[in-house]
Coordinates of C-alpha atoms in Angstrom, one line a residue:
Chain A
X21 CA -25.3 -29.7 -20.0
X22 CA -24.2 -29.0 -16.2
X23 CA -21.8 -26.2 -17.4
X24 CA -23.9 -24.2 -19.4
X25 CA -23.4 -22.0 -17.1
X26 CA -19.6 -21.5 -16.7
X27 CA -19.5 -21.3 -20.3
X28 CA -21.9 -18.5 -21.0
X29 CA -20.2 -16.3 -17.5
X30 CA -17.2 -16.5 -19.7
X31 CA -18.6 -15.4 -23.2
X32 CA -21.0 -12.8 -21.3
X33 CA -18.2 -9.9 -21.1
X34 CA -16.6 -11.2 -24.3
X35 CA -19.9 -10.2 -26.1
X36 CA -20.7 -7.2 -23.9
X37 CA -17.2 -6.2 -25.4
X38 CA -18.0 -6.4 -28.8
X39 CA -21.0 -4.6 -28.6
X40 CA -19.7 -1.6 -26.6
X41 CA -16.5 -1.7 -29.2
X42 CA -18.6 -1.2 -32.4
X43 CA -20.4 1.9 -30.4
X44 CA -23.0 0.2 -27.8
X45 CA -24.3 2.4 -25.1
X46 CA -22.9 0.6 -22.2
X47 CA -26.4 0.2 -20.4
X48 CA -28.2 -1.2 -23.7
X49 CA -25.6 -3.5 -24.7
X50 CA -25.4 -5.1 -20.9
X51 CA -29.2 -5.5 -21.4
X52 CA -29.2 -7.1 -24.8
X53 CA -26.2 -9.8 -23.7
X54 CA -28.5 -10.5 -20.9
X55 CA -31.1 -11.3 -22.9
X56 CA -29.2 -13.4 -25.4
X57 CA -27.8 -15.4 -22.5
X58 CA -31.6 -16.3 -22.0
X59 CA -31.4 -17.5 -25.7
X60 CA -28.5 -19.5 -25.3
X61 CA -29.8 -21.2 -22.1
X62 CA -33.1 -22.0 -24.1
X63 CA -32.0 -23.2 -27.7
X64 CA -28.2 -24.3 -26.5
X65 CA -29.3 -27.4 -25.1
X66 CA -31.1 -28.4 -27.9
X67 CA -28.9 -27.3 -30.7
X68 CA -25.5 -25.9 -29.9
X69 CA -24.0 -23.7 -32.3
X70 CA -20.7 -24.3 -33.8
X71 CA -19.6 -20.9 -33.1
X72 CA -21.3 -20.1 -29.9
X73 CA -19.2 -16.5 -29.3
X74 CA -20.3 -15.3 -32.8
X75 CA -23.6 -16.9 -31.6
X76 CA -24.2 -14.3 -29.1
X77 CA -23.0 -11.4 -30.6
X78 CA -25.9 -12.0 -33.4
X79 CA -27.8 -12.3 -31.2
X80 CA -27.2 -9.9 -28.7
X81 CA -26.9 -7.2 -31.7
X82 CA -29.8 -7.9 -32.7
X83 CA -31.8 -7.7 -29.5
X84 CA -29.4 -4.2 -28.7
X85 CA -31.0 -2.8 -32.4
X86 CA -34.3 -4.1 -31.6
X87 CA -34.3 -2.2 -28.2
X88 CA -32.6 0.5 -29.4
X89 CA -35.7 0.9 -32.2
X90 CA -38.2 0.2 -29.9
X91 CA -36.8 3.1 -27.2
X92 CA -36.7 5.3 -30.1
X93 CA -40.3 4.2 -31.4
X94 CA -41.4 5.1 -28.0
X95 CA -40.1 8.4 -28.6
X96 CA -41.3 8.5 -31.4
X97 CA -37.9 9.4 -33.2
X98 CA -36.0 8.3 -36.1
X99 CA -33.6 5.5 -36.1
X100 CA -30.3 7.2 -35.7
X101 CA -27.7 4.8 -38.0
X102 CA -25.3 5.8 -35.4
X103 CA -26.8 3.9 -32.6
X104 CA -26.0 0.6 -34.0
X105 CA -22.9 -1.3 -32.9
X106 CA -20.8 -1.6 -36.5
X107 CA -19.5 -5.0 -37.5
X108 CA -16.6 -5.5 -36.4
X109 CA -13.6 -7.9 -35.6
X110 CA -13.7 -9.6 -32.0
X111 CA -10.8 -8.9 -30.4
X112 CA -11.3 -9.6 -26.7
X113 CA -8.1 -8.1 -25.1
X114 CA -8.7 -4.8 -26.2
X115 CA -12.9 -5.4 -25.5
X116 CA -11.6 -6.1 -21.2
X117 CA -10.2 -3.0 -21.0
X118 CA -12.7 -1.4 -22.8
X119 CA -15.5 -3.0 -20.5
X120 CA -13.3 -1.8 -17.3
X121 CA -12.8 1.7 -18.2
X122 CA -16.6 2.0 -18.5
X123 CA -17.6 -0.2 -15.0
X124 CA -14.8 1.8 -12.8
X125 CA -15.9 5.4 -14.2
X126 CA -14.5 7.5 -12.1
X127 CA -17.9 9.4 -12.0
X128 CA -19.3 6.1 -9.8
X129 CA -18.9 5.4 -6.3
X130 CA -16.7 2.7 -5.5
X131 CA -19.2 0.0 -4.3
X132 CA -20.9 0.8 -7.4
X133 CA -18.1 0.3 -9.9
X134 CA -17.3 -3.1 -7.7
X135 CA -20.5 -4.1 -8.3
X136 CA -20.5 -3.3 -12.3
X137 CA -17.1 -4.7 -13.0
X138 CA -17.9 -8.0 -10.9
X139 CA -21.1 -8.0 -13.4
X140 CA -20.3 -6.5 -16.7
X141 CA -16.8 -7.6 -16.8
X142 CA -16.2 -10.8 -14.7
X143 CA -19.5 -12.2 -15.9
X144 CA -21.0 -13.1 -12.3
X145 CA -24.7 -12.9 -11.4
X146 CA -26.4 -10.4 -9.5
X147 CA -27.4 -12.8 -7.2
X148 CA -23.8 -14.0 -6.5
X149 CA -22.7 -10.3 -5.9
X150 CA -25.1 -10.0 -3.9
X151 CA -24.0 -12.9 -1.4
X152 CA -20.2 -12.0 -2.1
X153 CA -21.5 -8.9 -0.3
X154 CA -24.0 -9.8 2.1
X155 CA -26.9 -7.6 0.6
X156 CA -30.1 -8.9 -0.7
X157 CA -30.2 -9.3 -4.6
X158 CA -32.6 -6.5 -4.6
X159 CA -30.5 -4.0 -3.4
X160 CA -27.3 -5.3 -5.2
X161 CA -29.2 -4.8 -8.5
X162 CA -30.4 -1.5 -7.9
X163 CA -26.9 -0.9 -7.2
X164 CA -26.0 -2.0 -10.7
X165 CA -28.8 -0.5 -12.6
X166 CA -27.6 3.0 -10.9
X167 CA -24.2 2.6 -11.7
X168 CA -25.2 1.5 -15.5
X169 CA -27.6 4.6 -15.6
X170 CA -25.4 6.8 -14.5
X171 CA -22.7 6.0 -17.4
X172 CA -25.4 5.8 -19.7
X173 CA -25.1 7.3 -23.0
X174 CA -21.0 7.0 -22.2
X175 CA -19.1 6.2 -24.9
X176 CA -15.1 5.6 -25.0
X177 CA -14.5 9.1 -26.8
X178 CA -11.7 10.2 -24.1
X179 CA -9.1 7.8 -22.4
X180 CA -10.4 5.8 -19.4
X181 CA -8.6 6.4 -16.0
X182 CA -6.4 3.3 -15.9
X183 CA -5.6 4.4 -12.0
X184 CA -9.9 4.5 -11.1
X185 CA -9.6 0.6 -12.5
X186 CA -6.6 -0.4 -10.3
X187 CA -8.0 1.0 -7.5
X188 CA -11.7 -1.1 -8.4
X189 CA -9.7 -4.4 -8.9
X190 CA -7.6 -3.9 -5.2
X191 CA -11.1 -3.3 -3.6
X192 CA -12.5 -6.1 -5.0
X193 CA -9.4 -8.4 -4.1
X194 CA -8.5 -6.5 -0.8
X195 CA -11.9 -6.8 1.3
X196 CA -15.1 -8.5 1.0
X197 CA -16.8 -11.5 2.3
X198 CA -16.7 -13.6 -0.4
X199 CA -19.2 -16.4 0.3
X200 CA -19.7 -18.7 -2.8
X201 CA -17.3 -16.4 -4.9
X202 CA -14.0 -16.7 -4.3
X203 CA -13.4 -12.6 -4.7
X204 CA -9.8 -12.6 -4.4
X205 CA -9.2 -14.8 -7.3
X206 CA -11.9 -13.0 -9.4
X207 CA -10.2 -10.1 -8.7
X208 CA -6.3 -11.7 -10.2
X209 CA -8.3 -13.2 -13.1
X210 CA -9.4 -9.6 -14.1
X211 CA -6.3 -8.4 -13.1
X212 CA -4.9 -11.1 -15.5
X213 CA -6.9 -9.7 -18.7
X214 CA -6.1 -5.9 -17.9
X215 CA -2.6 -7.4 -17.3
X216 CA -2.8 -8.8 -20.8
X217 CA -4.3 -5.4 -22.4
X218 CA -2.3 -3.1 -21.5
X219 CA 1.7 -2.2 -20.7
X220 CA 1.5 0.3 -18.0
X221 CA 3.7 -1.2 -15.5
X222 CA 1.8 -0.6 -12.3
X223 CA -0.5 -3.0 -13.5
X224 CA 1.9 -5.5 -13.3
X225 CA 2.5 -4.3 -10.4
X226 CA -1.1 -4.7 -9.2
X227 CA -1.5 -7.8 -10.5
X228 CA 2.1 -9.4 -8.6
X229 CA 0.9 -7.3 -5.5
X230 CA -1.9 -10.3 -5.6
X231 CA -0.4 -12.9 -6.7
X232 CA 2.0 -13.0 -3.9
X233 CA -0.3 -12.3 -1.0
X234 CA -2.7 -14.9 -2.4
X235 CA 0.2 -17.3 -2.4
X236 CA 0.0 -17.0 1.2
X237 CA -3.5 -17.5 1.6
X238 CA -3.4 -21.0 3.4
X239 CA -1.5 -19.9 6.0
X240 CA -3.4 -16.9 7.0
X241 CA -5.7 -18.7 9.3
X242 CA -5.5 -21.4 11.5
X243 CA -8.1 -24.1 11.2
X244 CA -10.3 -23.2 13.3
X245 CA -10.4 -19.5 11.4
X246 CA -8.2 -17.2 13.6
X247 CA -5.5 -14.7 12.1
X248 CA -2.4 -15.5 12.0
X249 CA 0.3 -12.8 11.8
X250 CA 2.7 -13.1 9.0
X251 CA 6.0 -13.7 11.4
X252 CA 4.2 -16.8 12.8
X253 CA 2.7 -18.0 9.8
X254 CA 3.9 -22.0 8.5
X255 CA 5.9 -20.9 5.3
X256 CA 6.0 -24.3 4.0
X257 CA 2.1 -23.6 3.2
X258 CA 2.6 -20.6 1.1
X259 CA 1.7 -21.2 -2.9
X260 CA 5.6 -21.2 -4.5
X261 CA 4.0 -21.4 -7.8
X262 CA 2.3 -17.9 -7.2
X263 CA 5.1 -16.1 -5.3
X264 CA 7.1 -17.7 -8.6
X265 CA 5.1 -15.9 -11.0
X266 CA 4.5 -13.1 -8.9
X267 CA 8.4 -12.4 -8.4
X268 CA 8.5 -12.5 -12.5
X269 CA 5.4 -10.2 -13.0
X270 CA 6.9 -7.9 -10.8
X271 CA 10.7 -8.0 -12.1
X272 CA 9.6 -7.0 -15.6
X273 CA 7.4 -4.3 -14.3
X274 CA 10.4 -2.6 -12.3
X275 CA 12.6 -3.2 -15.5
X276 CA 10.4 -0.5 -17.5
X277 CA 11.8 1.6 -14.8
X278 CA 8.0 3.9 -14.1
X279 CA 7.7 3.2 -10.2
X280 CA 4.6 3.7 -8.5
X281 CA 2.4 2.6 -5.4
X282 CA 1.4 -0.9 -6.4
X283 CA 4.8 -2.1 -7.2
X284 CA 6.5 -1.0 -4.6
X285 CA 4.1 -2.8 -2.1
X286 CA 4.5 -5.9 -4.5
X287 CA 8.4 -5.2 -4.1
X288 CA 7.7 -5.3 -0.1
X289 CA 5.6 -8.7 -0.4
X290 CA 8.2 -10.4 -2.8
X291 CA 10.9 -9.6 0.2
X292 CA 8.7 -11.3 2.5
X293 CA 8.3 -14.0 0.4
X294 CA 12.2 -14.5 -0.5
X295 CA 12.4 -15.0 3.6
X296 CA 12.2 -18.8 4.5
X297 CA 11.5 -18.1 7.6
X298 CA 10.8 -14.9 9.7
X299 CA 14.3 -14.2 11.0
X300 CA 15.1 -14.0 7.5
X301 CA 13.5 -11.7 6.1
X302 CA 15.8 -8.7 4.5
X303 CA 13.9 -5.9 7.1
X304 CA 16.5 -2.8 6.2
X305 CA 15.8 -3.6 1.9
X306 CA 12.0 -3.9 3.1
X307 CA 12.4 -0.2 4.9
X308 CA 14.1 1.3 2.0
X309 CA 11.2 0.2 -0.2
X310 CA 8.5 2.1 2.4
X311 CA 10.9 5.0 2.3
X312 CA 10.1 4.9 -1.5
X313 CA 6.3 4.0 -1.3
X314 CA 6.4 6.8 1.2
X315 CA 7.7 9.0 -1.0
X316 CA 5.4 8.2 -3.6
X317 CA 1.6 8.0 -1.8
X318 CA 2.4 10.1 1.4
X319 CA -0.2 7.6 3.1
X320 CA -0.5 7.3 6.7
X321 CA -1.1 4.0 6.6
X322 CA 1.8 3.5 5.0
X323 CA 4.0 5.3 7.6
X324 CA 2.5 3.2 9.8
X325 CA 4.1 0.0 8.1
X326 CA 7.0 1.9 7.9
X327 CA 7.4 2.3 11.4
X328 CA 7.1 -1.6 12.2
X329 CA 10.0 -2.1 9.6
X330 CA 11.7 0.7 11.6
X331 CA 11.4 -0.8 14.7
X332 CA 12.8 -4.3 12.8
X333 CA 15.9 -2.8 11.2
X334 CA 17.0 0.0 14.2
X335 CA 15.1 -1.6 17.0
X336 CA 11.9 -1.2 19.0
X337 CA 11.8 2.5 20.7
X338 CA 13.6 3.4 17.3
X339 CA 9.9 2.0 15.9
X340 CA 8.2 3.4 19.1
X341 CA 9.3 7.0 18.1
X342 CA 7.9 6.3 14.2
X343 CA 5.2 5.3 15.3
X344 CA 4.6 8.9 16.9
X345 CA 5.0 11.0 13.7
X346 CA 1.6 8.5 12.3
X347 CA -2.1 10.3 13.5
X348 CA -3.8 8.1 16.5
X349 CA -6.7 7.7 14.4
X350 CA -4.6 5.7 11.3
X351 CA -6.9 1.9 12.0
X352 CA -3.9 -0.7 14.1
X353 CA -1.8 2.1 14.8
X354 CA -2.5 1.5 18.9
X355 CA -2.2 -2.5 17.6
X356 CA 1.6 -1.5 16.4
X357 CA 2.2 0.0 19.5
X358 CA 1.5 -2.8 21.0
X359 CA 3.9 -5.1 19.8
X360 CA 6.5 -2.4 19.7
X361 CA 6.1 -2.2 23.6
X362 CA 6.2 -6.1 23.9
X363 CA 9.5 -6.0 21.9
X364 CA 11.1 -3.6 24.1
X365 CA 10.1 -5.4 27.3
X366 CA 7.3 -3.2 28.7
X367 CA 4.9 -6.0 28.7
X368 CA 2.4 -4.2 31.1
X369 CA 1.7 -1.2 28.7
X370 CA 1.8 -3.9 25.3
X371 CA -1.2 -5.6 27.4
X372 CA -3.3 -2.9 27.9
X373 CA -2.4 -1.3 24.6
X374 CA -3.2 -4.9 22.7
X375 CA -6.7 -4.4 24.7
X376 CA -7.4 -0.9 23.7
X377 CA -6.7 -2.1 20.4
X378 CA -9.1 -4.9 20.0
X379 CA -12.1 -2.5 21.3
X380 CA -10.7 -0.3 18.4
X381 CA -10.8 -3.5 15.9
X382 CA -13.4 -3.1 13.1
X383 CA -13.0 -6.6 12.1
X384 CA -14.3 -9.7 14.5
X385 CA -11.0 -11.7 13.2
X386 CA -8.6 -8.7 14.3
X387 CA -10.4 -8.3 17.9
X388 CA -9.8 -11.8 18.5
X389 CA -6.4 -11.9 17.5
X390 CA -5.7 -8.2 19.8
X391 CA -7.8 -9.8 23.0
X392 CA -5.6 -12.7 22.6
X393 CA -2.4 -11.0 22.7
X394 CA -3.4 -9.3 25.7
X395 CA -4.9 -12.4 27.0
X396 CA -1.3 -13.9 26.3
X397 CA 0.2 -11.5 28.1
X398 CA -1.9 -11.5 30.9
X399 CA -1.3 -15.5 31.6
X400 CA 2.6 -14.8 30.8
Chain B
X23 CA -18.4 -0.2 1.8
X24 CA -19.5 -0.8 5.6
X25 CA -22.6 -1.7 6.9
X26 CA -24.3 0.0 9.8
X27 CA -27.0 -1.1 12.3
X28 CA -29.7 2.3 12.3
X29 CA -30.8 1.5 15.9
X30 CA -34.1 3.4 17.0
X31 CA -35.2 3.5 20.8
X32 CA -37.9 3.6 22.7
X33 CA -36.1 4.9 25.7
X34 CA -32.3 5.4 26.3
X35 CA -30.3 7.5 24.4
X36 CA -30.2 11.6 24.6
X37 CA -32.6 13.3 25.7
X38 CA -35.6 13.4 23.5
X39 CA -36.5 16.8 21.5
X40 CA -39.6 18.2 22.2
X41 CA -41.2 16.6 18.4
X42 CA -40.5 13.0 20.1
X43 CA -42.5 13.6 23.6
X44 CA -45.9 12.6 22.8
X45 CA -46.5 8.5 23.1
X46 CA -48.0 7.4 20.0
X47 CA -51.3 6.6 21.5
X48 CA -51.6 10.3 21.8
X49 CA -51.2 11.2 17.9
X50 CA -54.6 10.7 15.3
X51 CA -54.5 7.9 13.5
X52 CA -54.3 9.3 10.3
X53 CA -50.4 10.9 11.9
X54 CA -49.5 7.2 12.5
X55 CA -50.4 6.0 9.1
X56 CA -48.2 8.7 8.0
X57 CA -45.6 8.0 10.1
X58 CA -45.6 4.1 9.1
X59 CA -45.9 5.0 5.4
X60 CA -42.7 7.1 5.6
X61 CA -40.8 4.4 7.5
X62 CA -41.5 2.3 4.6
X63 CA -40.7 5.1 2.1
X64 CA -37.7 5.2 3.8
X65 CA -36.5 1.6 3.2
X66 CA -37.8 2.3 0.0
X67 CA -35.6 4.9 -1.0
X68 CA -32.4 3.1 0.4
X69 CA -33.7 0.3 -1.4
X70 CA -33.5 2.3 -4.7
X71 CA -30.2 3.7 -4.0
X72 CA -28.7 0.2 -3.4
X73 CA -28.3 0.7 0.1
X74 CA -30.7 -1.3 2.1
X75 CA -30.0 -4.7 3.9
X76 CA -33.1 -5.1 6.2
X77 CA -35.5 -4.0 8.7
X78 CA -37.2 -5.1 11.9
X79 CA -39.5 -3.5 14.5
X80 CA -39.2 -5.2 17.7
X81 CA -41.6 -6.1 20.7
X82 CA -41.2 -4.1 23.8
X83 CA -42.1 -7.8 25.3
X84 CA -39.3 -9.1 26.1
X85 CA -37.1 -11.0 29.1
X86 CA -33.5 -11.9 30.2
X87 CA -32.7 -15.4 30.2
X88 CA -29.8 -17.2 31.1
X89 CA -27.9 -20.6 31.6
X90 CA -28.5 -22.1 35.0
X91 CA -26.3 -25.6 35.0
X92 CA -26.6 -28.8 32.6
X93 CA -29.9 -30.3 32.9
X94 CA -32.2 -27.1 34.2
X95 CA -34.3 -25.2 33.3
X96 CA -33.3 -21.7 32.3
X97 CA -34.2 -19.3 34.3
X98 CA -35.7 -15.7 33.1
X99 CA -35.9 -12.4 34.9
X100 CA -38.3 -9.7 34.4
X101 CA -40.2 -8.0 32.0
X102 CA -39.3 -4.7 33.4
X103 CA -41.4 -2.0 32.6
X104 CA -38.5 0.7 33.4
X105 CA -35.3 -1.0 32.0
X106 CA -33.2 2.0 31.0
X107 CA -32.7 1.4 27.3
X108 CA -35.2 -0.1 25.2
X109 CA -34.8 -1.0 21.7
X110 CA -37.7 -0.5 19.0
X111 CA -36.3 -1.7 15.7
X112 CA -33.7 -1.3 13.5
X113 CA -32.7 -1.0 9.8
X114 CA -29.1 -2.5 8.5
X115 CA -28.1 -0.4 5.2
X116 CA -24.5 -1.1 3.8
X117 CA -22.7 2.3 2.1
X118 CA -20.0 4.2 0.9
X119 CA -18.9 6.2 4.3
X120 CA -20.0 7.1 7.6
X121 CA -20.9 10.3 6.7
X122 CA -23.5 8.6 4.0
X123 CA -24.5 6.7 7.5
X124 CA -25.7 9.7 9.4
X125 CA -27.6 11.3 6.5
X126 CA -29.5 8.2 6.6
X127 CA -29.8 8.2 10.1
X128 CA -31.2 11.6 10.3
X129 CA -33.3 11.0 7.0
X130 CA -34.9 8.3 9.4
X131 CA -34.8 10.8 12.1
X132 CA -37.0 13.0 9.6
X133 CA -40.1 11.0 10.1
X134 CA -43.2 12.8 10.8
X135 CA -44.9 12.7 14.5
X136 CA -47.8 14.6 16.1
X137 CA -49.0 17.3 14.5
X138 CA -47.2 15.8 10.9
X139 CA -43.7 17.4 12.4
X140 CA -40.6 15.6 12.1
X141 CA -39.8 13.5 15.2
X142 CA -36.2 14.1 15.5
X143 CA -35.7 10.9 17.2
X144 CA -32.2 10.5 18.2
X145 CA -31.2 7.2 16.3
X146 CA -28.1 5.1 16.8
X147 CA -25.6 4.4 14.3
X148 CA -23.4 1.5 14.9
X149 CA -21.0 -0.2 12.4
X150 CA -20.6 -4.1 11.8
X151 CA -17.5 -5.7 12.4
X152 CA -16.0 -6.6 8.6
X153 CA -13.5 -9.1 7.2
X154 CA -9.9 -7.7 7.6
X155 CA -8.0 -6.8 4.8
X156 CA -5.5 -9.1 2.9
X157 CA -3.1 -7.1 2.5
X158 CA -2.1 -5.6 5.8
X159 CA 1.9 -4.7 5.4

């Protein structure tokens, strides 16, 4: 029974979400599914059950009453009736966003509620958490056990932040190592469920945001693992099936007419998309989208983009002067500089620029990609 | 979440407070047991917090090598005993912000020398190079 395994990672927050529903304490419930995955893995084999969801939640309630009783017993206390999970329906859609209300918490840090969604909610090991993010699996599961203890006793009385989860689900998509996990597509499959859950359009908007920058995936490095900028990239190799679905997602989230940050961005990777080729792309639509992003996150970063689609639409000093309104510490801002500078002719300053900017690079990929611009440059 | 290299020194760096003078062989034993037990309490505690990626201590031994054409030997220079900058050890943690970075450092800092007072070692905080972001315009 080689996928055992895949099969319990997907009933794992199913169940979690059950228990939690009927009243769980998040901690306790996480526990007990743990420990009727352990069931499963030892009497599945043998006999496997012909309802193997309905399986687990028996099982896992019974362990989460069990626990419960014995923590009480411990304190010596009474039983409170309250502290067991009510039967209930299973209704998984509603159980997702449920489970990512309570794993993105505002109250937790950000690694920490990466760490408890990728658990709790997308069903993945410690262990494989912990090599997604180059830690030992020590560390990553006192990282969890600290984010679980410190929503303890949390029940869903008030609304969750929907936002604090967005934000959780671009981390986990938007940077990372990845190793054996494939983060990015984690991160669209929970994106997926929350997308199913719930109506609030920037969700949408997060989840076509993904789906058309993973289309592009293929193309963002060469072969042999070096960047490659999006003007240069082989077009042909970008996923049309994602940026398909992607450009849908996204046109029924503008239709409910509630803008905000994530679909404007998506807006801005559709219009690259919709360009067969670089020359193509539609810069002055792409600059009246920043305007609006602008307008709704006030984000440096975001000027900064702004200022390359400037320097696209009106021309490269035109970008050059943009550019000077964004703060010299904003990460690539000397990086846009640089190519602003090559654009208008002033190679000398673009080389030395692209060199200070690779010594600025916080990324190995991004240093090599600066020191061979200047390189470029040098030899040109 | 970034991960930073907590490099500590035997020589290089600022210059040393007063706390840091004294060469170990000049503290009691009993000072450098304390001083190793809070290096592990240390790790410990960053352990706990989810923080901790590992930790070496490092031979002063050590000498340059280098490549010296197909088919030879390589060649090595020194030890020198009075090479400028000389690295000790060092502990990798992985955390929120850089801020959370230098209370660590200093936390490290904290460990006790002669006399049981805090070192105030100068320690240096450098961070890894990470993975860029996907989504970049």
């Amino acid at each position: 029974m080689a996928d055992l395994g895949d099969l319990l990672k997907g009933f794992g927050p199913q169940v979690l979400g059950v228990l939690v529903r009927r009243g769980g304490d998040f901690a306790a419930a996480e526990d007990a599914v743990q420990e009727a995955m352990i069931e499963a893995l030892r009497h599945w084999p043998q006999a496997m059950p012909d309802d193997p969801k309905a399986w687990l939640v028996t099982v896992a309630s019974r362990k989460y009453v069990d626990a419960q009783r014995s923590e009480l017993a411990r304190r010596r206390r009474e039983l409170l009736d309250g502290d067991r999970p009510a039967p209930g329906p299973t209704e998984q859609v509603d159980d997702t966003l449920l489970l990512l209300f309570l794993a993105c918490a505002p109250a937790l840090t950000p690694p920490s509620a990466v760490a408890l969604t990728l658990r709790a909610v997308g069903g993945l090991t410690t262990r494989q958490i912990a090599s997604a993010y180059l830690v030992p699996e020590a560390t990553m599961a006192q990282r969890i056990s600290r984010a679980k203890a410190s929503i303890r006793g949390r029940r869903l009385t008030e609304p969750g932040d929907l936002g604090a989860v967005l934000k959780v689900l671009y981390l986990i998509f938007n940077e990372g190592y990845g190793g054996e996990v494939d983060l990015a597509a984690e991160a669209i499959r929970l994106t997926r469920q929350l997308a199913a859950a719930s109506d609030e359009p920037e969700v949408a908007g997060l989840l076509a945001l993904m789906l058309l920058h993973h289309a592009r995936r293929a193309s963002r490095r060469t072969g042999e693992g070096q960047l490659v900028p999006l003007a240069a990239q082989d077009r042909s190799r970008w996923d049309t099936g994602l940026i398909a679905e992607g450009v849908e997602v996204l046109q029924s989230a503008l239709a409910r007419d509630r803008l905000g940050e994530y679909q404007a961005q998506a807006a801005i990777a559709a219009l690259h998309a919709d360009a067969s080729s670089a020359e193509e792309t539609d810069w002055p639509q792409i600059l009246e989208w920043y305007d609006e992003l602008n307008r709704i996150t006030d984000s440096p970063v975001v000027a900064l983009n702004r200022a390359v689609a400037v320097g696209e639409v009106d021309g490269p000093l035109a970008g050059l002067r943009a550019v000077a309104e964004v703060p010299a510490d904003v990460p690539r801002q000397t990086a846009v500089r640089a190519y602003l500078h090559e654009r208008a002719g002033d190679l000398a300053r673009a080389r030395s620029l692209y060199a200070e900017a690779a010594r600025a690079a916080s990324s190995a990929a991004e240093r090599e990609h600066l020191t061979r611009q200047a390189a470029r440059l040098h030899s040109s | 979440m970034t991960k930073y290299l907590l490099l500590k020194h035997y020589r290089g760096g600022p210059k040393p407070m007063p706390n840091s003078e004294a060469p170990m062989e000049d503290w009691t034993p009993q000072e450098i047991s304390d001083h190793l037990a809070f290096m592990n309490h240390v790790a410990d505690v960053l352990r706990e917090r989810g923080e901790y990626v590992e930790g070496q201590a490092l031979s002063p031994e050590g000498v340059f090598v280098r490549f010296d054409g197909e088919g030879k030997p390589p060649v090595t220079d020194g030890p020198f005993a009075e090479t400028k900058d000389l690295i000790a050890g060092w502990m990798v943690i992985d955390v929120d912000s850089v801020e959370r970075a230098h209370e660590a450092a200093a936390f490290l800092s904290s460990a006790p020398g002669k006399g049981g007072k805090p070192l105030q070692e100068w320690i240096e905080v450098r961070p890894f190079m990470t993975e860029p972001p996907v989504v970049t315009e």
